[in-house]
């Protein structure tokens, strides 16, 4: 609802139900408030300890939509924080203790995904310059600046991953081979993601992930993690 005017000028978002008029704003508001209320009641009823995380997530989401997405640095850091809160909620609910390596790895790679989204929007010539988000990005960033931030996040991700793997102690030859392949795939993933961000292909990460080549890469990375664990 907050972005409806500028989404009308977006080459893909203009076809979304709310933007195209298939759903009116009043109905969207009713549905939105209903879902928020139902979600909070469900969380509070079945796992009340998660309520503060729920409220924090809600507050940051609203703040991002209204203000933070137009403030330099907060525009991509906010997205990373929101993704990270989801991870915390999953860990708490499933009673899985998150290690420091995992936390820092998640933060660094989520920051990369957030930066890729902004870089893709900035470089996309099909998004007209008079939209609020495009004006914000052009005013506050250069393409090379966001690219360099992405490279820094990638390097941090890879270094943390290396420490995470080799901090576990002695491995068998089989485990070492899996670890080595995992590192190579992560390096390639970061390289390809940044390259595609520069070429404005990563604004929608889900759509990017479902591309045949990227889907194979991500599936292979997940499979190696499972092999490593089990």
mmCIF file of C-alpha atoms in Angstrom:
data_model
loop_
_atom_site.group_PDB
_atom_site.id
_atom_site.type_symbol
_atom_site.label_atom_id
_atom_site.label_comp_id
_atom_site.label_asym_id
_atom_site.label_seq_id
_atom_site.Cartn_x
_atom_site.Cartn_y
_atom_site.Cartn_z
ATOM 1 C CA UNK A 1 0.000 0.000 0.000
ATOM 2 C CA UNK A 2 2.840 2.378 0.859
ATOM 3 C CA UNK A 3 4.583 1.708 -2.465
ATOM 4 C CA UNK A 4 1.536 1.458 -4.702
ATOM 5 C CA UNK A 5 2.206 4.673 -6.655
ATOM 6 C CA UNK A 6 5.794 3.885 -7.531
ATOM 7 C CA UNK A 7 5.020 0.183 -8.107
ATOM 8 C CA UNK A 8 2.746 1.307 -10.939
ATOM 9 C CA UNK A 9 5.903 2.533 -12.684
ATOM 10 C CA UNK A 10 7.787 -0.739 -12.120
ATOM 11 C CA UNK A 11 8.038 -3.090 -15.145
ATOM 12 C CA UNK A 12 7.042 -6.179 -13.108
ATOM 13 C CA UNK A 13 5.394 -4.960 -9.897
ATOM 14 C CA UNK A 14 2.717 -3.071 -11.845
ATOM 15 C CA UNK A 15 0.994 -6.412 -12.471
ATOM 16 C CA UNK A 16 0.587 -7.261 -8.783
ATOM 17 C CA UNK A 17 -3.071 -7.552 -7.638
ATOM 18 C CA UNK A 18 -3.115 -4.464 -5.419
ATOM 19 C CA UNK A 19 -1.216 -2.259 -7.877
ATOM 20 C CA UNK A 20 -3.240 -3.366 -10.904
ATOM 21 C CA UNK A 21 -6.514 -2.778 -9.060
ATOM 22 C CA UNK A 22 -7.637 -6.417 -8.821
ATOM 23 C CA UNK A 23 -7.728 -5.911 -5.036
ATOM 24 C CA UNK A 24 -8.835 -2.557 -3.640
ATOM 25 C CA UNK A 25 -6.934 -0.820 -0.849
ATOM 26 C CA UNK A 26 -9.794 -1.080 1.663
ATOM 27 C CA UNK A 27 -9.968 -4.871 1.261
ATOM 28 C CA UNK A 28 -6.174 -5.097 1.530
ATOM 29 C CA UNK A 29 -6.187 -3.143 4.801
ATOM 30 C CA UNK A 30 -8.904 -5.335 6.292
ATOM 31 C CA UNK A 31 -7.037 -8.476 5.290
ATOM 32 C CA UNK A 32 -3.738 -7.062 6.558
ATOM 33 C CA UNK A 33 -5.063 -6.161 10.004
ATOM 34 C CA UNK A 34 -6.857 -9.518 10.218
ATOM 35 C CA UNK A 35 -3.652 -11.442 9.434
ATOM 36 C CA UNK A 36 -1.583 -9.400 11.892
ATOM 37 C CA UNK A 37 -4.130 -9.960 14.670
ATOM 38 C CA UNK A 38 -4.475 -13.669 13.929
ATOM 39 C CA UNK A 39 -0.688 -14.099 13.798
ATOM 40 C CA UNK A 40 -0.098 -12.376 17.117
ATOM 41 C CA UNK A 41 -2.902 -14.285 18.869
ATOM 42 C CA UNK A 42 -1.496 -17.559 17.510
ATOM 43 C CA UNK A 43 2.058 -16.755 18.626
ATOM 44 C CA UNK A 44 0.971 -15.519 22.040
ATOM 45 C CA UNK A 45 -1.276 -18.547 22.620
ATOM 46 C CA UNK A 46 1.146 -21.290 21.620
ATOM 47 C CA UNK A 47 4.566 -19.742 22.295
ATOM 48 C CA UNK A 48 4.316 -16.479 24.218
ATOM 49 C CA UNK A 49 8.123 -16.150 24.485
ATOM 50 C CA UNK A 50 8.163 -15.296 20.786
ATOM 51 C CA UNK A 51 5.815 -12.323 21.229
ATOM 52 C CA UNK A 52 8.632 -9.732 21.644
ATOM 53 C CA UNK A 53 10.267 -10.999 18.435
ATOM 54 C CA UNK A 54 6.935 -10.805 16.633
ATOM 55 C CA UNK A 55 6.362 -7.214 17.769
ATOM 56 C CA UNK A 56 9.938 -6.223 16.931
ATOM 57 C CA UNK A 57 9.567 -7.698 13.460
ATOM 58 C CA UNK A 58 6.269 -5.871 12.972
ATOM 59 C CA UNK A 59 7.734 -2.556 14.155
ATOM 60 C CA UNK A 60 10.796 -2.769 11.890
ATOM 61 C CA UNK A 61 8.662 -3.856 8.910
ATOM 62 C CA UNK A 62 6.364 -0.843 9.278
ATOM 63 C CA UNK A 63 9.318 1.491 9.917
ATOM 64 C CA UNK A 64 11.074 0.137 6.820
ATOM 65 C CA UNK A 65 8.018 0.639 4.605
ATOM 66 C CA UNK A 66 7.446 4.173 5.883
ATOM 67 C CA UNK A 67 10.917 5.563 6.507
ATOM 68 C CA UNK A 68 13.964 3.291 6.777
ATOM 69 C CA UNK A 69 14.024 2.229 3.123
ATOM 70 C CA UNK A 70 14.766 5.854 2.242
ATOM 71 C CA UNK A 71 17.647 6.329 4.694
ATOM 72 C CA UNK A 72 21.170 5.500 3.556
ATOM 73 C CA UNK A 73 22.564 2.246 5.000
ATOM 74 C CA UNK A 74 19.348 1.565 6.922
ATOM 75 C CA UNK A 75 17.735 0.714 3.582
ATOM 76 C CA UNK A 76 19.659 -2.555 3.278
ATOM 77 C CA UNK A 77 20.585 -3.196 6.924
ATOM 78 C CA UNK A 78 16.880 -3.235 7.874
ATOM 79 C CA UNK A 79 16.198 -6.055 5.409
ATOM 80 C CA UNK A 80 19.098 -8.068 6.838
ATOM 81 C CA UNK A 81 17.801 -7.578 10.376
ATOM 82 C CA UNK A 82 14.294 -8.679 9.389
ATOM 83 C CA UNK A 83 15.613 -11.876 7.807
ATOM 84 C CA UNK A 84 17.759 -12.487 10.881
ATOM 85 C CA UNK A 85 14.793 -12.124 13.246
ATOM 86 C CA UNK A 86 13.065 -14.876 11.263
ATOM 87 C CA UNK A 87 16.107 -17.074 11.847
ATOM 88 C CA UNK A 88 16.035 -16.348 15.587
ATOM 89 C CA UNK A 89 12.336 -17.175 15.751
ATOM 90 C CA UNK A 90 12.997 -20.497 14.007
ATOM 91 C CA UNK A 91 15.842 -21.320 16.394
ATOM 92 C CA UNK A 92 13.877 -20.444 19.521
ATOM 93 C CA UNK A 93 10.722 -22.248 18.433
ATOM 94 C CA UNK A 94 12.591 -25.416 17.435
ATOM 95 C CA UNK A 95 14.819 -25.156 20.535
ATOM 96 C CA UNK A 96 17.991 -25.165 18.424
ATOM 97 C CA UNK A 97 20.926 -23.271 19.907
ATOM 98 C CA UNK A 98 22.463 -20.974 17.287
ATOM 99 C CA UNK A 99 26.268 -20.817 17.321
ATOM 100 C CA UNK A 100 28.164 -17.550 16.899
ATOM 101 C CA UNK A 101 29.541 -18.780 13.574
ATOM 102 C CA UNK A 102 26.039 -19.459 12.319
ATOM 103 C CA UNK A 103 24.776 -16.052 13.474
ATOM 104 C CA UNK A 104 27.616 -14.117 11.834
ATOM 105 C CA UNK A 105 27.396 -16.214 8.671
ATOM 106 C CA UNK A 106 23.655 -15.582 8.366
ATOM 107 C CA UNK A 107 24.074 -11.847 8.978
ATOM 108 C CA UNK A 108 26.828 -11.477 6.379
ATOM 109 C CA UNK A 109 25.118 -13.468 3.630
ATOM 110 C CA UNK A 110 21.749 -11.802 4.286
ATOM 111 C CA UNK A 111 23.475 -8.451 4.016
ATOM 112 C CA UNK A 112 24.791 -9.574 0.631
ATOM 113 C CA UNK A 113 21.257 -10.440 -0.520
ATOM 114 C CA UNK A 114 19.952 -7.074 0.703
ATOM 115 C CA UNK A 115 22.712 -5.183 -1.100
ATOM 116 C CA UNK A 116 22.070 -7.178 -4.263
ATOM 117 C CA UNK A 117 18.434 -6.075 -4.240
ATOM 118 C CA UNK A 118 19.393 -2.399 -3.964
ATOM 119 C CA UNK A 119 22.157 -2.674 -6.559
ATOM 120 C CA UNK A 120 19.782 -4.378 -8.971
ATOM 121 C CA UNK A 121 17.162 -1.636 -8.581
ATOM 122 C CA UNK A 122 19.770 1.100 -9.004
ATOM 123 C CA UNK A 123 21.167 -0.400 -12.221
ATOM 124 C CA UNK A 124 17.844 -1.400 -13.773
ATOM 125 C CA UNK A 125 17.155 0.990 -16.685
ATOM 126 C CA UNK A 126 13.552 -0.232 -16.873
ATOM 127 C CA UNK A 127 12.750 1.342 -13.484
ATOM 128 C CA UNK A 128 12.130 5.012 -14.230
ATOM 129 C CA UNK A 129 14.165 7.631 -12.410
ATOM 130 C CA UNK A 130 11.295 9.604 -10.865
ATOM 131 C CA UNK A 131 10.188 6.798 -8.527
ATOM 132 C CA UNK A 132 10.946 7.488 -4.884
ATOM 133 C CA UNK A 133 13.147 4.435 -4.315
ATOM 134 C CA UNK A 134 15.171 4.988 -7.514
ATOM 135 C CA UNK A 135 15.719 8.652 -6.630
ATOM 136 C CA UNK A 136 16.841 7.656 -3.139
ATOM 137 C CA UNK A 137 19.368 5.131 -4.446
ATOM 138 C CA UNK A 138 20.744 7.461 -7.129
ATOM 139 C CA UNK A 139 21.093 10.270 -4.596
ATOM 140 C CA UNK A 140 22.850 8.221 -1.919
ATOM 141 C CA UNK A 141 24.854 5.558 -3.764
ATOM 142 C CA UNK A 142 27.017 4.930 -6.763
ATOM 143 C CA UNK A 143 26.785 1.548 -8.451
ATOM 144 C CA UNK A 144 30.415 0.754 -7.641
ATOM 145 C CA UNK A 145 29.799 1.633 -3.973
ATOM 146 C CA UNK A 146 27.021 -0.936 -3.569
ATOM 147 C CA UNK A 147 29.084 -3.433 -5.557
ATOM 148 C CA UNK A 148 32.056 -2.910 -3.224
ATOM 149 C CA UNK A 149 29.806 -3.332 -0.177
ATOM 150 C CA UNK A 150 28.589 -6.581 -1.747
ATOM 151 C CA UNK A 151 32.156 -7.782 -2.257
ATOM 152 C CA UNK A 152 33.001 -6.995 1.380
ATOM 153 C CA UNK A 153 29.934 -8.944 2.561
ATOM 154 C CA UNK A 154 30.922 -11.845 0.296
ATOM 155 C CA UNK A 155 34.479 -11.957 1.630
ATOM 156 C CA UNK A 156 33.165 -11.811 5.210
ATOM 157 C CA UNK A 157 30.718 -14.636 4.437
ATOM 158 C CA UNK A 158 33.453 -16.854 3.005
ATOM 159 C CA UNK A 159 35.911 -16.167 5.851
ATOM 160 C CA UNK A 160 33.281 -16.897 8.506
ATOM 161 C CA UNK A 161 32.336 -20.077 6.662
ATOM 162 C CA UNK A 162 35.987 -21.186 6.624
ATOM 163 C CA UNK A 163 36.367 -20.638 10.360
ATOM 164 C CA UNK A 164 33.016 -22.328 10.962
ATOM 165 C CA UNK A 165 34.034 -25.451 9.071
ATOM 166 C CA UNK A 166 37.588 -25.857 10.315
ATOM 167 C CA UNK A 167 36.762 -25.011 13.914
ATOM 168 C CA UNK A 168 34.966 -28.344 14.254
ATOM 169 C CA UNK A 169 38.143 -30.392 14.710
ATOM 170 C CA UNK A 170 39.692 -33.215 12.673
ATOM 171 C CA UNK A 171 37.705 -34.502 9.735
ATOM 172 C CA UNK A 172 37.866 -37.628 7.675
ATOM 173 C CA UNK A 173 39.038 -37.398 4.067
ATOM 174 C CA UNK A 174 35.423 -37.661 2.933
ATOM 175 C CA UNK A 175 34.362 -34.744 5.142
ATOM 176 C CA UNK A 176 37.313 -32.643 3.983
ATOM 177 C CA UNK A 177 36.336 -33.183 0.356
ATOM 178 C CA UNK A 178 32.764 -32.089 1.117
ATOM 179 C CA UNK A 179 34.073 -29.026 2.957
ATOM 180 C CA UNK A 180 36.347 -28.062 0.073
ATOM 181 C CA UNK A 181 33.542 -28.381 -2.486
ATOM 182 C CA UNK A 182 31.242 -26.383 -0.180
ATOM 183 C CA UNK A 183 33.737 -23.525 -0.064
ATOM 184 C CA UNK A 184 34.141 -23.502 -3.845
ATOM 185 C CA UNK A 185 30.369 -23.429 -4.358
ATOM 186 C CA UNK A 186 29.965 -20.606 -1.847
ATOM 187 C CA UNK A 187 32.662 -18.567 -3.628
ATOM 188 C CA UNK A 188 30.958 -19.186 -6.969
ATOM 189 C CA UNK A 189 27.549 -18.328 -5.490
ATOM 190 C CA UNK A 190 28.829 -14.980 -4.183
ATOM 191 C CA UNK A 191 30.579 -14.190 -7.464
ATOM 192 C CA UNK A 192 27.535 -15.007 -9.578
ATOM 193 C CA UNK A 193 25.125 -13.180 -7.282
ATOM 194 C CA UNK A 194 27.172 -9.972 -7.390
ATOM 195 C CA UNK A 195 27.593 -10.255 -11.171
ATOM 196 C CA UNK A 196 23.841 -10.717 -11.645
ATOM 197 C CA UNK A 197 23.117 -7.851 -9.220
ATOM 198 C CA UNK A 198 25.236 -5.521 -11.347
ATOM 199 C CA UNK A 199 23.207 -6.745 -14.340
ATOM 200 C CA UNK A 200 19.968 -5.982 -12.404
ATOM 201 C CA UNK A 201 18.754 -9.589 -12.123
ATOM 202 C CA UNK A 202 18.506 -10.032 -8.340
ATOM 203 C CA UNK A 203 15.810 -7.617 -7.169
ATOM 204 C CA UNK A 204 13.542 -10.632 -6.694
ATOM 205 C CA UNK A 205 15.763 -13.228 -5.000
ATOM 206 C CA UNK A 206 13.159 -15.993 -5.247
ATOM 207 C CA UNK A 207 12.822 -15.460 -8.985
ATOM 208 C CA UNK A 208 16.626 -15.380 -9.325
ATOM 209 C CA UNK A 209 16.926 -18.597 -7.294
ATOM 210 C CA UNK A 210 14.432 -20.443 -9.468
ATOM 211 C CA UNK A 211 16.498 -19.837 -12.570
ATOM 212 C CA UNK A 212 17.671 -23.277 -13.710
ATOM 213 C CA UNK A 213 21.396 -22.642 -13.261
ATOM 214 C CA UNK A 214 20.995 -20.921 -9.897
ATOM 215 C CA UNK A 215 18.580 -23.567 -8.645
ATOM 216 C CA UNK A 216 21.157 -26.284 -9.330
ATOM 217 C CA UNK A 217 23.820 -24.272 -7.493
ATOM 218 C CA UNK A 218 21.665 -23.643 -4.412
ATOM 219 C CA UNK A 219 20.402 -27.239 -4.339
ATOM 220 C CA UNK A 220 23.994 -28.505 -4.471
ATOM 221 C CA UNK A 221 24.980 -26.201 -1.594
ATOM 222 C CA UNK A 222 22.058 -27.437 0.526
ATOM 223 C CA UNK A 223 22.827 -31.084 -0.304
ATOM 224 C CA UNK A 224 26.432 -30.659 0.809
ATOM 225 C CA UNK A 225 25.285 -29.188 4.118
ATOM 226 C CA UNK A 226 23.090 -32.239 4.701
ATOM 227 C CA UNK A 227 25.974 -34.573 3.824
ATOM 228 C CA UNK A 228 28.221 -32.625 6.181
ATOM 229 C CA UNK A 229 25.762 -32.844 9.043
ATOM 230 C CA UNK A 230 24.573 -36.417 8.646
#
